[in-house]
Amino acid sequence: SINFIKKSFRSFEKNHIINQSYLFFLSGDWYKNSLFSLRLNNVGSLVLSPLIKWHEHTKEAIKSFQMHKINNMWS
């Protein structure tokens, strides 16, 4: 559920794995019809995986966010 996702992000944020920009990103209305899976990969980075249908602008937002994450957060 959305509340579970937000609670999970807050938990990780307390452990300084991610910052508030992730929570801000998730708080937008664009994702409300999509489902997401949160998991930790083998180096402890948070992975955000879209699971079901989304609109074109949502896919672009996800792609942009993922590129930002790859280029700036985990490098």
Coordinates of N, CA and C in Angstrom, one line a residue:
S1 N 0.8 -1.2 0.0 CA 0.0 0.0 0.0 C 0.9 1.3 0.0
I2 N 0.2 2.4 -0.3 CA 1.0 3.6 -0.3 C 1.5 4.0 1.0
N3 N 0.8 3.7 2.1 CA 1.3 4.0 3.4 C 2.5 3.2 3.8
F4 N 2.5 1.9 3.3 CA 3.6 1.0 3.6 C 4.8 1.6 2.9
I5 N 4.7 2.0 1.6 CA 5.8 2.6 0.9 C 6.4 3.8 1.6
K6 N 5.5 4.7 2.0 CA 6.0 5.9 2.7 C 6.6 5.6 4.0
K7 N 6.1 4.6 4.8 CA 6.7 4.2 6.0 C 8.0 3.6 5.8
S8 N 8.1 2.8 4.7 CA 9.4 2.1 4.4 C 10.5 3.2 4.1
F9 N 10.1 4.2 3.3 CA 11.0 5.2 2.9 C 11.4 6.0 4.2
R10 N 10.5 6.3 5.1 CA 10.9 7.0 6.3 C 11.8 6.2 7.1
S11 N 11.6 4.9 7.2 CA 12.5 4.0 7.9 C 13.9 4.1 7.3
F12 N 14.0 4.0 6.0 CA 15.3 4.0 5.4 C 16.0 5.4 5.5
E13 N 15.1 6.4 5.5 CA 15.7 7.8 5.6 C 16.3 8.0 7.0
K14 N 15.7 7.4 8.0 CA 16.3 7.5 9.4 C 17.6 6.8 9.4
N15 N 17.8 5.9 8.6 CA 19.1 5.2 8.5 C 20.1 5.8 7.5
H16 N 19.7 7.0 7.0 CA 20.6 7.8 6.1 C 20.9 7.1 4.8
I17 N 20.0 6.1 4.4 CA 20.3 5.5 3.1 C 19.8 6.3 1.9
I18 N 18.6 7.0 2.2 CA 18.1 7.9 1.2 C 17.8 9.3 1.8
N19 N 17.5 10.3 1.0 CA 17.1 11.6 1.5 C 15.7 11.9 1.2
Q20 N 15.2 13.1 1.7 CA 13.8 13.5 1.6 C 13.3 13.7 0.2
S21 N 14.2 13.8 -0.8 CA 13.8 14.0 -2.2 C 13.0 12.8 -2.7
Y22 N 13.3 11.6 -2.2 CA 12.6 10.4 -2.6 C 11.2 10.4 -2.1
L23 N 11.0 10.8 -0.8 CA 9.7 10.9 -0.2 C 8.9 12.0 -1.0
F24 N 9.5 13.1 -1.3 CA 8.8 14.2 -2.1 C 8.4 13.6 -3.5
F25 N 9.3 12.9 -4.1 CA 9.0 12.3 -5.4 C 7.8 11.4 -5.3
L26 N 7.7 10.5 -4.3 CA 6.7 9.6 -4.1 C 5.3 10.2 -3.7
S27 N 5.4 11.4 -3.2 CA 4.2 12.1 -2.7 C 3.3 12.7 -3.8
G28 N 3.9 12.7 -5.1 CA 3.1 13.3 -6.2 C 1.9 12.4 -6.6
D29 N 1.0 13.0 -7.3 CA -0.2 12.3 -7.7 C 0.0 11.4 -8.9
W30 N 1.1 11.5 -9.6 CA 1.3 10.8 -10.9 C 1.3 9.3 -10.7
Y31 N 1.7 8.8 -9.5 CA 1.9 7.4 -9.3 C 0.8 6.7 -8.7
K32 N -0.3 7.4 -8.4 CA -1.4 6.8 -7.5 C -2.1 5.6 -8.1
N33 N -2.0 5.4 -9.5 CA -2.6 4.2 -10.1 C -1.6 3.1 -10.4
S34 N -0.4 3.3 -9.9 CA 0.6 2.3 -10.1 C 1.0 1.6 -8.8
L35 N 1.6 0.4 -9.0 CA 2.1 -0.3 -7.8 C 3.6 -0.3 -7.8
F36 N 4.2 -0.3 -6.7 CA 5.7 -0.3 -6.6 C 6.2 -1.3 -5.6
S37 N 7.3 -1.9 -5.9 CA 7.9 -2.8 -5.0 C 9.2 -2.2 -4.5
L38 N 9.3 -2.3 -3.2 CA 10.6 -1.8 -2.5 C 11.4 -3.0 -2.1
R39 N 12.7 -3.0 -2.5 CA 13.6 -4.0 -2.0 C 15.0 -3.5 -1.9
L40 N 15.8 -4.1 -1.1 CA 17.2 -3.8 -1.0 C 18.0 -4.7 -1.9
N41 N 18.9 -4.1 -2.7 CA 19.8 -5.0 -3.4 C 21.0 -5.4 -2.6
N42 N 21.9 -6.1 -3.2 CA 23.0 -6.7 -2.4 C 24.0 -5.8 -1.8
V43 N 23.9 -4.5 -2.2 CA 24.8 -3.5 -1.6 C 24.1 -2.5 -0.7
G44 N 22.8 -2.8 -0.5 CA 22.0 -2.0 0.5 C 21.4 -0.8 -0.1
S45 N 21.4 -0.6 -1.4 CA 20.8 0.5 -2.1 C 19.3 0.2 -2.3
L46 N 18.5 1.2 -2.1 CA 17.0 1.0 -2.3 C 16.7 1.0 -3.8
V47 N 15.9 0.0 -4.1 CA 15.5 -0.2 -5.5 C 14.0 0.0 -5.6
L48 N 13.6 0.9 -6.5 CA 12.2 1.2 -6.7 C 11.8 0.6 -8.1
S49 N 10.9 -0.4 -8.0 CA 10.5 -1.1 -9.2 C 9.0 -0.9 -9.5
P50 N 8.7 -0.2 -10.6 CA 7.3 -0.1 -11.1 C 6.8 -1.5 -11.5
L51 N 5.6 -1.9 -11.1 CA 5.1 -3.2 -11.4 C 3.9 -3.2 -12.5
I52 N 3.0 -2.3 -12.4 CA 1.9 -2.3 -13.3 C 1.7 -1.0 -14.1
K53 N 0.6 -1.0 -14.9 CA 0.4 0.0 -15.9 C 0.5 1.5 -15.4
W54 N 1.0 2.3 -16.2 CA 1.1 3.7 -15.9 C 1.0 4.5 -17.2
H55 N 0.7 5.8 -17.1 CA 0.6 6.7 -18.2 C 1.9 7.0 -18.8
E56 N 2.0 7.5 -20.0 CA 3.2 7.9 -20.7 C 4.1 8.9 -19.9
H57 N 3.4 9.9 -19.4 CA 4.2 10.9 -18.6 C 4.7 10.3 -17.3
T58 N 4.0 9.3 -16.8 CA 4.5 8.6 -15.6 C 5.8 7.8 -15.9
K59 N 5.8 7.1 -17.0 CA 6.9 6.4 -17.4 C 8.1 7.3 -17.6
E60 N 7.9 8.4 -18.2 CA 9.0 9.4 -18.4 C 9.5 9.9 -17.1
A61 N 8.6 10.1 -16.1 CA 9.0 10.6 -14.8 C 9.9 9.5 -14.1
I62 N 9.4 8.2 -14.2 CA 10.2 7.1 -13.6 C 11.6 7.0 -14.3
K63 N 11.6 7.1 -15.6 CA 12.9 7.0 -16.3 C 13.8 8.1 -15.9
S64 N 13.3 9.4 -15.8 CA 14.1 10.5 -15.4 C 14.6 10.3 -14.0
F65 N 13.7 9.9 -13.1 CA 14.1 9.7 -11.7 C 15.2 8.6 -11.6
Q66 N 15.0 7.5 -12.3 CA 16.0 6.4 -12.2 C 17.3 6.9 -12.7
M67 N 17.4 7.7 -13.8 CA 18.6 8.2 -14.4 C 19.3 9.1 -13.4
H68 N 18.5 9.9 -12.7 CA 19.0 10.8 -11.7 C 19.6 10.0 -10.5
K69 N 18.9 9.0 -10.1 CA 19.4 8.1 -9.0 C 20.7 7.5 -9.4
I70 N 20.8 6.9 -10.6 CA 22.0 6.2 -11.1 C 23.1 7.2 -11.2
N71 N 22.9 8.4 -11.8 CA 24.0 9.3 -12.0 C 24.4 10.1 -10.8
N72 N 23.5 10.3 -9.8 CA 23.9 11.2 -8.8 C 23.8 10.6 -7.4
M73 N 23.0 9.6 -7.2 CA 22.9 9.1 -5.8 C 23.8 7.9 -5.5
W74 N 23.9 7.0 -6.5 CA 24.6 5.7 -6.1 C 26.0 5.7 -6.8
S75 N 26.5 6.7 -7.4 CA 27.8 6.7 -8.1 C 28.9 6.9 -7.0

